[in-house]
Each structure stands twice: as C-alpha cells, then as structure tokens.
Amino acid sequence: NARVAEYAAAVRIGNRHPVHVPHGAFRCAGDDNWLVIAIRSDLEWQALCAIMRRGDLAPLSSAERRAREAELEGAITAWTGSQIADEAMKTLQAAKVPAGVVRVPYDLDHDPHLVARGFWHRLHRPFIGLHWQGSAAFREGPLPYPVRHMAPTLGQHNREILCGILGRSEADLERLTQEGL
C-alpha cells in the first residue's frame, strides 16, 4: 500500500499504525503492565468507547481519530491506567476489540494462550535441571512441533568436536581441560 509506505517513511510512528487508529501499547495498573490495543474499524472503536464509557468519542471516523490521535491515546491511557491488564484484555477481546497483554519474559510460561496451545515443554537440561522450552511458534497441524534438541550448554560437545571432528586425542582434550581452556 503506497499510503502505508509513504507514512512510515515520512515520520517515526512508534507503536502507532499508519492506517489503523488508535493503535498502541497503553500502561495499565500495577508496575510496568501494558496492554496493546489495535483498532481497525469503526465498530471496534465504538466497542472500545462503550467499554471505556466514552460514548462522546464513539462517533469519530478513522480520519477524525487520526487528527485527534494524541488526545484519544490520553483517553485510552486514562482508562487502562485503572485496569488490570489481563482483565482488560479479556473484556476487550470478548467485545471483539483486538487487545493483548505485553508479557515480560519471566511471565511467558504462564501465558494462557501459550499454555492452552501446548507451546511449553518441561525438559531436562544438563547442569541446570528441569527447564521450560518453547516449541516452534508455527504449526502445520493441530499439535505443536516437539522439541527435538535442546541448545547445548557451554562446552557440552567439546569431546565430539575436538576429538571427533578435529581429530585431537583424548590426551589433548585432558590437557586443554587442565589448562582451563
């Protein structure tokens, strides 16, 4: 789309979208909790306004929303700032408004979407024990791809590489190990 390319090349847009408005990440209640909201149509906008109890903003067209984007982002932030991110996401999604919680990495193993789809696998890793490992983000069927190989730990394959591929002797490996290499 030429309009998208022109807008994206002309200005930095951050979390905004060149066509859909409003579109961005909005702070929620609590410490560093955020919710992404992406309005793509007048119907989605009207549903968001109803949930925020801002019927005065509901009649705005996409062009009007674009012209008042900063003001509207302020109104959304005023609403999300008092909301628990997960609860707001569920409320918006139930009203067909695209929304998703921004998850920090240490919360991803509890993400309901990822858990429901079997994304996480609990596997044993050398040196660290049980570890959550994600599967591939894509699928070709109803089940996630199995995790076939864990990423190696530091030095895990030294013997195979040094003695196997590089042809070094066991004595060389022992000497390198004693030298801390």
Backbone as numpy.savetxt, mean C-alpha at the origin, in Angstrom:
# Nx Ny Nz CAx CAy CAz Cx Cy Cz
-4.05 9.54 -22.54 -4.90 10.71 -22.54 -4.01 11.94 -22.54
-4.15 12.80 -23.53 -3.31 14.00 -23.67 -3.50 14.95 -22.49
-4.73 15.05 -21.99 -5.00 15.94 -20.86 -4.23 15.48 -19.62
-4.21 14.17 -19.37 -3.48 13.62 -18.23 -2.00 13.92 -18.37
-1.43 13.66 -19.54 -0.01 13.90 -19.76 0.33 15.37 -19.62
-0.50 16.24 -20.15 -0.26 17.68 -20.07 -0.27 18.16 -18.63
-1.26 17.74 -17.86 -1.38 18.17 -16.46 -0.22 17.62 -15.64
0.10 16.35 -15.82 1.17 15.71 -15.04 2.52 16.34 -15.35
2.75 16.73 -16.59 4.03 17.33 -16.97 4.13 18.78 -16.53
2.99 19.46 -16.36 3.00 20.89 -16.08 3.25 21.22 -14.61
2.72 20.43 -13.70 2.83 20.74 -12.28 3.07 19.47 -11.47
3.65 19.65 -10.30 3.75 18.53 -9.37 2.37 18.36 -8.74
1.90 17.13 -8.70 0.55 16.92 -8.21 0.48 16.12 -6.92
1.60 15.62 -6.43 1.58 14.87 -5.17 0.61 13.72 -5.23
-0.30 13.65 -4.27 -1.30 12.57 -4.23 -2.53 12.89 -5.07
-2.57 14.07 -5.62 -3.72 14.43 -6.46 -3.69 13.67 -7.77
-4.81 13.66 -8.45 -4.93 12.97 -9.73 -5.24 14.01 -10.80
-4.71 13.85 -12.00 -4.97 14.85 -13.03 -6.41 14.93 -13.51
-7.22 13.91 -13.27 -8.61 13.91 -13.73 -9.58 13.80 -12.55
-9.36 12.83 -11.70 -10.29 12.56 -10.59 -10.01 13.51 -9.42
-11.10 14.06 -8.88 -10.94 15.04 -7.80 -12.14 14.98 -6.87
-11.93 15.00 -5.57 -10.65 14.96 -4.86 -10.04 13.56 -4.89
-8.75 13.54 -4.67 -7.97 12.31 -4.74 -6.74 12.52 -3.89
-6.59 11.75 -2.82 -5.41 11.94 -2.00 -5.42 11.11 -0.74
-4.39 11.35 0.08 -4.25 10.70 1.38 -4.59 11.72 2.46
-5.45 11.33 3.38 -5.96 12.24 4.39 -5.70 11.67 5.78
-5.18 12.55 6.66 -4.84 12.13 8.03 -6.11 11.78 8.79
-6.03 10.68 9.56 -7.13 10.24 10.41 -6.74 10.38 11.87
-7.66 10.03 12.77 -7.39 10.10 14.20 -6.26 9.14 14.56
-5.51 9.50 15.58 -4.41 8.64 16.03 -3.08 9.13 15.50
-2.06 8.35 15.77 -0.70 8.72 15.42 -0.32 8.18 14.05
-0.19 9.07 13.09 0.26 8.71 11.73 -0.66 7.70 11.05
-1.96 7.94 11.11 -2.94 7.10 10.44 -3.51 7.87 9.25
-3.56 7.22 8.10 -3.96 7.89 6.87 -4.96 7.04 6.10
-5.80 7.72 5.33 -6.81 7.07 4.50 -6.72 7.68 3.10
-6.61 6.84 2.10 -6.62 7.30 0.71 -8.07 7.28 0.22
-8.47 8.37 -0.40 -9.82 8.48 -0.99 -9.63 8.92 -2.43
-10.33 8.23 -3.34 -10.19 8.52 -4.76 -11.58 8.67 -5.38
-12.01 9.90 -5.57 -13.33 10.17 -6.14 -13.22 10.23 -7.66
-13.98 9.34 -8.34 -13.92 9.24 -9.80 -15.19 9.70 -10.49
-16.22 9.98 -9.71 -17.49 10.33 -10.35 -18.31 11.23 -9.42
-19.32 11.85 -9.99 -20.23 12.67 -9.19 -20.96 11.83 -8.15
-21.32 10.59 -8.49 -22.01 9.72 -7.54 -21.13 9.40 -6.33
-19.86 9.11 -6.59 -18.94 8.85 -5.48 -18.76 10.09 -4.61
-18.68 11.25 -5.26 -18.55 12.51 -4.52 -19.78 12.75 -3.64
-20.95 12.53 -4.20 -22.19 12.75 -3.44 -22.27 11.78 -2.25
-21.81 10.55 -2.44 -21.82 9.58 -1.34 -20.85 10.02 -0.24
-19.67 10.50 -0.63 -18.71 11.00 0.35 -19.29 12.18 1.12
-19.91 13.10 0.41 -20.51 14.27 1.07 -21.59 13.86 2.07
-22.40 12.86 1.71 -23.45 12.39 2.61 -22.83 11.80 3.88
-21.77 11.02 3.73 -21.10 10.42 4.89 -20.47 11.49 5.77
-19.89 12.52 5.15 -19.26 13.61 5.90 -20.29 14.60 6.46
-21.56 14.42 6.05 -22.62 15.36 6.41 -22.32 16.76 5.88
-21.89 16.78 4.61 -21.59 18.04 3.92 -22.41 18.10 2.64
-23.73 18.06 2.80 -24.63 18.14 1.66 -24.47 19.41 0.86
-23.94 20.46 1.49 -23.72 21.73 0.79 -22.70 21.59 -0.33
-21.81 20.58 -0.24 -20.77 20.39 -1.26 -21.18 19.37 -2.33
-22.21 18.60 -2.07 -22.60 17.50 -2.95 -22.90 17.92 -4.39
-23.51 19.08 -4.65 -23.83 19.43 -6.04 -22.63 19.80 -6.92
-21.44 19.94 -6.35 -20.28 20.40 -7.13 -19.92 19.40 -8.23
-19.73 19.92 -9.43 -19.29 19.09 -10.55 -17.79 18.83 -10.42
-17.28 17.97 -11.28 -15.85 17.68 -11.27 -15.03 18.96 -11.51
-15.46 19.79 -12.46 -14.75 21.04 -12.73 -14.79 21.98 -11.53
-15.93 22.04 -10.88 -16.05 22.89 -9.68 -15.20 22.34 -8.54
-15.16 21.02 -8.43 -14.32 20.40 -7.40 -12.85 20.70 -7.67
-12.46 20.66 -8.93 -11.07 20.97 -9.29 -10.74 22.41 -8.90
-11.62 23.33 -9.17 -11.38 24.74 -8.86 -11.29 24.98 -7.35
-11.96 24.14 -6.58 -11.99 24.32 -5.11 -11.26 23.18 -4.39
-10.31 22.57 -5.09 -9.65 21.37 -4.59 -9.04 21.54 -3.19
-8.31 22.61 -2.95 -7.68 22.82 -1.65 -8.73 22.94 -0.54
-9.79 23.67 -0.82 -10.88 23.83 0.15 -11.52 22.48 0.46
-11.77 21.68 -0.58 -12.41 20.38 -0.39 -11.51 19.42 0.37
-10.21 19.48 0.08 -9.26 18.64 0.82 -9.29 19.02 2.30
-9.45 20.31 2.59 -9.58 20.76 3.97 -10.83 20.20 4.64
-11.94 20.18 3.90 -13.19 19.65 4.45 -13.07 18.15 4.69
-12.43 17.44 3.77 -12.25 15.99 3.95 -11.34 15.73 5.14
-10.25 16.50 5.24 -9.32 16.33 6.36 -10.00 16.63 7.70
-10.90 17.61 7.71 -11.64 17.90 8.94 -12.48 16.70 9.35
-13.05 16.00 8.39 -13.85 14.81 8.70 -12.94 13.63 9.07
-11.94 13.32 8.23 -11.09 12.15 8.49 -10.31 12.31 9.80
-9.99 13.54 10.17 -9.22 13.77 11.39 -9.91 13.27 12.64
-11.21 13.09 12.58 -11.95 12.58 13.74 -12.34 11.12 13.57
-11.85 10.49 12.51 -12.26 9.12 12.19 -11.14 8.11 12.45
-11.51 6.91 12.89 -10.59 5.78 12.94 -10.45 5.31 11.49
-9.21 5.21 11.01 -8.97 4.94 9.59 -9.70 3.69 9.08
-9.60 2.57 9.79 -10.24 1.34 9.31 -11.76 1.46 9.27
-12.33 2.13 10.26 -13.80 2.30 10.29 -14.25 3.21 9.16
-13.51 4.29 8.93 -13.86 5.20 7.83 -13.75 4.48 6.49
-12.70 3.67 6.32 -12.53 2.92 5.07 -13.74 2.01 4.83
-14.15 1.27 5.85 -15.28 0.34 5.70 -16.57 1.09 5.39
-16.77 2.22 6.05 -17.98 3.02 5.80 -17.99 3.53 4.36
-16.87 4.05 3.90 -16.78 4.57 2.54 -16.94 3.45 1.51
-16.24 2.35 1.71 -16.34 1.24 0.76 -17.77 0.70 0.69
-18.47 0.65 1.82 -19.86 0.18 1.82 -20.75 1.11 1.00
-20.36 2.38 0.90 -21.11 3.36 0.10 -20.56 3.47 -1.32
-19.68 2.54 -1.70 -19.08 2.49 -3.04 -18.13 3.67 -3.32
-17.51 4.19 -2.26 -16.51 5.25 -2.40 -15.14 4.58 -2.28
-14.30 4.67 -3.30 -12.97 4.04 -3.23 -12.14 4.65 -2.10
-11.74 3.81 -1.16 -10.96 4.26 -0.01 -10.14 3.10 0.52
-8.97 3.41 1.03 -8.12 2.38 1.62 -7.18 2.97 2.65
-6.97 2.22 3.71 -6.06 2.64 4.76 -4.62 2.51 4.26
-3.81 3.50 4.57 -2.38 3.42 4.27 -1.75 2.64 5.42
-1.23 1.48 5.11 -0.67 0.60 6.14 0.84 0.81 6.25
1.32 0.85 7.48 2.76 0.84 7.70 3.22 -0.61 7.63
4.46 -0.86 7.24 4.90 -2.25 7.02 4.62 -3.20 8.18
4.81 -2.76 9.42 4.61 -3.69 10.54 3.14 -4.00 10.79
2.22 -3.37 10.10 0.79 -3.69 10.22 0.28 -4.55 9.06
1.09 -4.78 8.06 0.62 -5.48 6.87 0.22 -6.93 7.13
0.86 -7.59 8.10 0.50 -8.98 8.35 -0.88 -9.12 8.99
-1.48 -8.00 9.40 -2.84 -8.01 9.95 -3.86 -7.40 8.99
-3.42 -6.98 7.81 -4.33 -6.33 6.87 -5.42 -7.31 6.46
-6.70 -6.96 6.70 -7.79 -7.90 6.40 -7.83 -8.35 4.94
-7.53 -7.46 4.03 -7.55 -7.80 2.60 -6.49 -8.86 2.29
-5.27 -8.65 2.77 -4.18 -9.59 2.49 -4.40 -10.92 3.20
-4.87 -10.87 4.44 -5.13 -12.10 5.19 -6.23 -12.92 4.52
-7.31 -12.27 4.11 -8.44 -12.98 3.49 -8.05 -13.67 2.19
-7.04 -13.16 1.52 -6.62 -13.73 0.24 -5.44 -14.70 0.37
-5.05 -14.99 1.60 -3.97 -15.95 1.81 -2.62 -15.46 1.34
-2.42 -14.14 1.37 -1.16 -13.58 0.88 0.03 -13.98 1.75
-0.18 -14.06 3.07 0.92 -14.31 3.99 1.12 -15.80 4.25
2.39 -16.18 4.34 2.78 -17.55 4.68 3.75 -17.48 5.83
3.57 -18.32 6.83 4.47 -18.38 7.98 5.49 -19.46 7.68
6.74 -19.07 7.46 7.79 -19.99 7.07 8.97 -19.90 8.03
9.74 -20.98 8.10 10.93 -20.99 8.94 12.13 -20.48 8.13
12.83 -19.51 8.70 14.03 -18.96 8.06 15.24 -19.33 8.90
16.35 -19.70 8.26 17.57 -19.96 9.03 17.95 -18.72 9.85
18.38 -18.94 11.04 18.89 -17.93 11.97 17.80 -17.10 12.65
16.64 -16.90 12.03 15.64 -16.03 12.66 14.36 -16.76 13.03
14.20 -17.99 12.59 13.02 -18.77 12.96 11.81 -18.45 12.11
10.61 -18.54 12.72 9.38 -18.30 11.98 9.31 -16.85 11.50
8.86 -16.71 10.28 8.89 -15.41 9.61 7.70 -15.32 8.66
7.03 -14.15 8.64 5.94 -13.95 7.67 6.55 -13.62 6.32
6.11 -14.34 5.30 6.59 -14.12 3.94 5.39 -13.91 3.04
5.43 -12.85 2.25 4.34 -12.59 1.31 4.49 -13.42 0.06
3.36 -13.78 -0.53 3.38 -14.47 -1.81 3.35 -13.43 -2.93
3.32 -13.87 -4.14 3.25 -12.95 -5.28 1.97 -12.12 -5.19
2.05 -10.87 -5.60 0.90 -9.97 -5.52 -0.14 -10.26 -6.61
0.20 -11.09 -7.57 -0.72 -11.40 -8.66 -1.08 -12.88 -8.61
-2.14 -13.24 -9.32 -2.59 -14.62 -9.38 -3.03 -14.96 -10.79
-2.98 -16.26 -11.08 -3.53 -16.76 -12.34 -4.79 -17.59 -12.09
-5.07 -17.84 -10.82 -6.24 -18.62 -10.44 -6.71 -18.17 -9.07
-7.52 -18.99 -8.41 -8.08 -18.57 -7.12 -7.09 -18.60 -5.95
-6.01 -19.34 -6.07 -5.07 -19.49 -4.96 -3.80 -18.68 -5.20
-3.20 -18.19 -4.10 -1.93 -17.46 -4.26 -0.81 -18.42 -4.67
0.20 -17.89 -5.30 1.37 -18.70 -5.61 2.05 -19.11 -4.31
2.54 -20.34 -4.25 3.28 -20.74 -3.04 4.65 -20.05 -3.04
5.20 -19.89 -1.85 6.55 -19.36 -1.74 7.49 -20.55 -1.97
8.23 -20.54 -3.06 9.09 -21.67 -3.39 10.46 -21.56 -2.74
10.96 -20.33 -2.61 12.28 -20.14 -2.03 12.28 -18.90 -1.16
12.89 -19.02 0.00 13.08 -17.85 0.84 14.33 -17.12 0.35
14.38 -15.83 0.58 15.61 -15.09 0.28 16.72 -15.62 1.18
17.92 -15.81 0.66 18.99 -16.36 1.49 19.45 -15.37 2.55
19.90 -15.92 3.66 20.50 -15.09 4.70 21.96 -14.84 4.32
22.57 -13.89 4.96 23.95 -13.53 4.67 24.87 -14.73 4.85
25.55 -15.12 3.80 26.50 -16.23 3.85 25.89 -17.61 3.79
24.58 -17.71 3.65 23.90 -19.00 3.70 24.42 -19.97 2.64
24.79 -19.48 1.47 25.22 -20.35 0.37 26.71 -20.25 0.08
27.49 -19.85 1.08 28.93 -19.72 0.86 29.55 -21.01 0.35
29.23 -22.13 0.99 29.85 -23.42 0.60 29.49 -23.75 -0.86
28.21 -23.63 -1.21 27.79 -23.97 -2.57 28.49 -23.09 -3.61
28.64 -21.81 -3.29 29.24 -20.89 -4.26 30.76 -21.04 -4.29
31.40 -20.98 -3.11 32.87 -21.01 -3.08 33.43 -22.37 -3.48
32.89 -23.43 -2.89 33.43 -24.77 -3.18 32.81 -25.38 -4.43
31.57 -25.04 -4.71 30.90 -25.62 -5.88 31.19 -24.84 -7.14
30.63 -23.65 -7.24 30.74 -22.87 -8.47 32.17 -22.38 -8.71
32.83 -21.88 -7.66 34.17 -21.31 -7.82 35.30 -22.32 -7.67
34.96 -23.54 -7.25 35.95 -24.61 -7.17 36.98 -24.47 -6.06
36.71 -23.69 -5.04 37.64 -23.57 -3.91 37.53 -24.84 -3.06
38.57 -25.13 -2.30 38.58 -26.33 -1.47 37.90 -26.06 -0.13
37.57 -27.16 0.57 37.00 -27.03 1.92 38.00 -26.34 2.83
39.29 -26.61 2.63 40.34 -25.97 3.44 40.33 -24.45 3.20
40.14 -24.04 1.93 40.06 -22.61 1.62 38.86 -21.97 2.32
37.73 -22.67 2.30 36.51 -22.17 2.94 36.74 -22.02 4.45
37.39 -23.03 5.06 37.66 -22.98 6.49 38.59 -21.81 6.83
39.62 -21.60 6.00 40.56 -20.50 6.22 39.84 -19.16 6.10
39.03 -18.99 5.09 38.28 -17.73 4.91 37.34 -17.50 6.09
36.71 -18.57 6.57 35.82 -18.45 7.72 36.61 -18.02 8.95
37.78 -18.63 9.19 38.60 -18.27 10.34 39.07 -16.82 10.26
39.29 -16.32 9.05 39.72 -14.92 8.85 38.56 -13.94 8.95
37.35 -14.47 9.11 36.18 -13.59 9.24 35.67 -13.04 7.92
36.10 -13.64 6.84 35.65 -13.18 5.54 34.39 -13.88 5.11
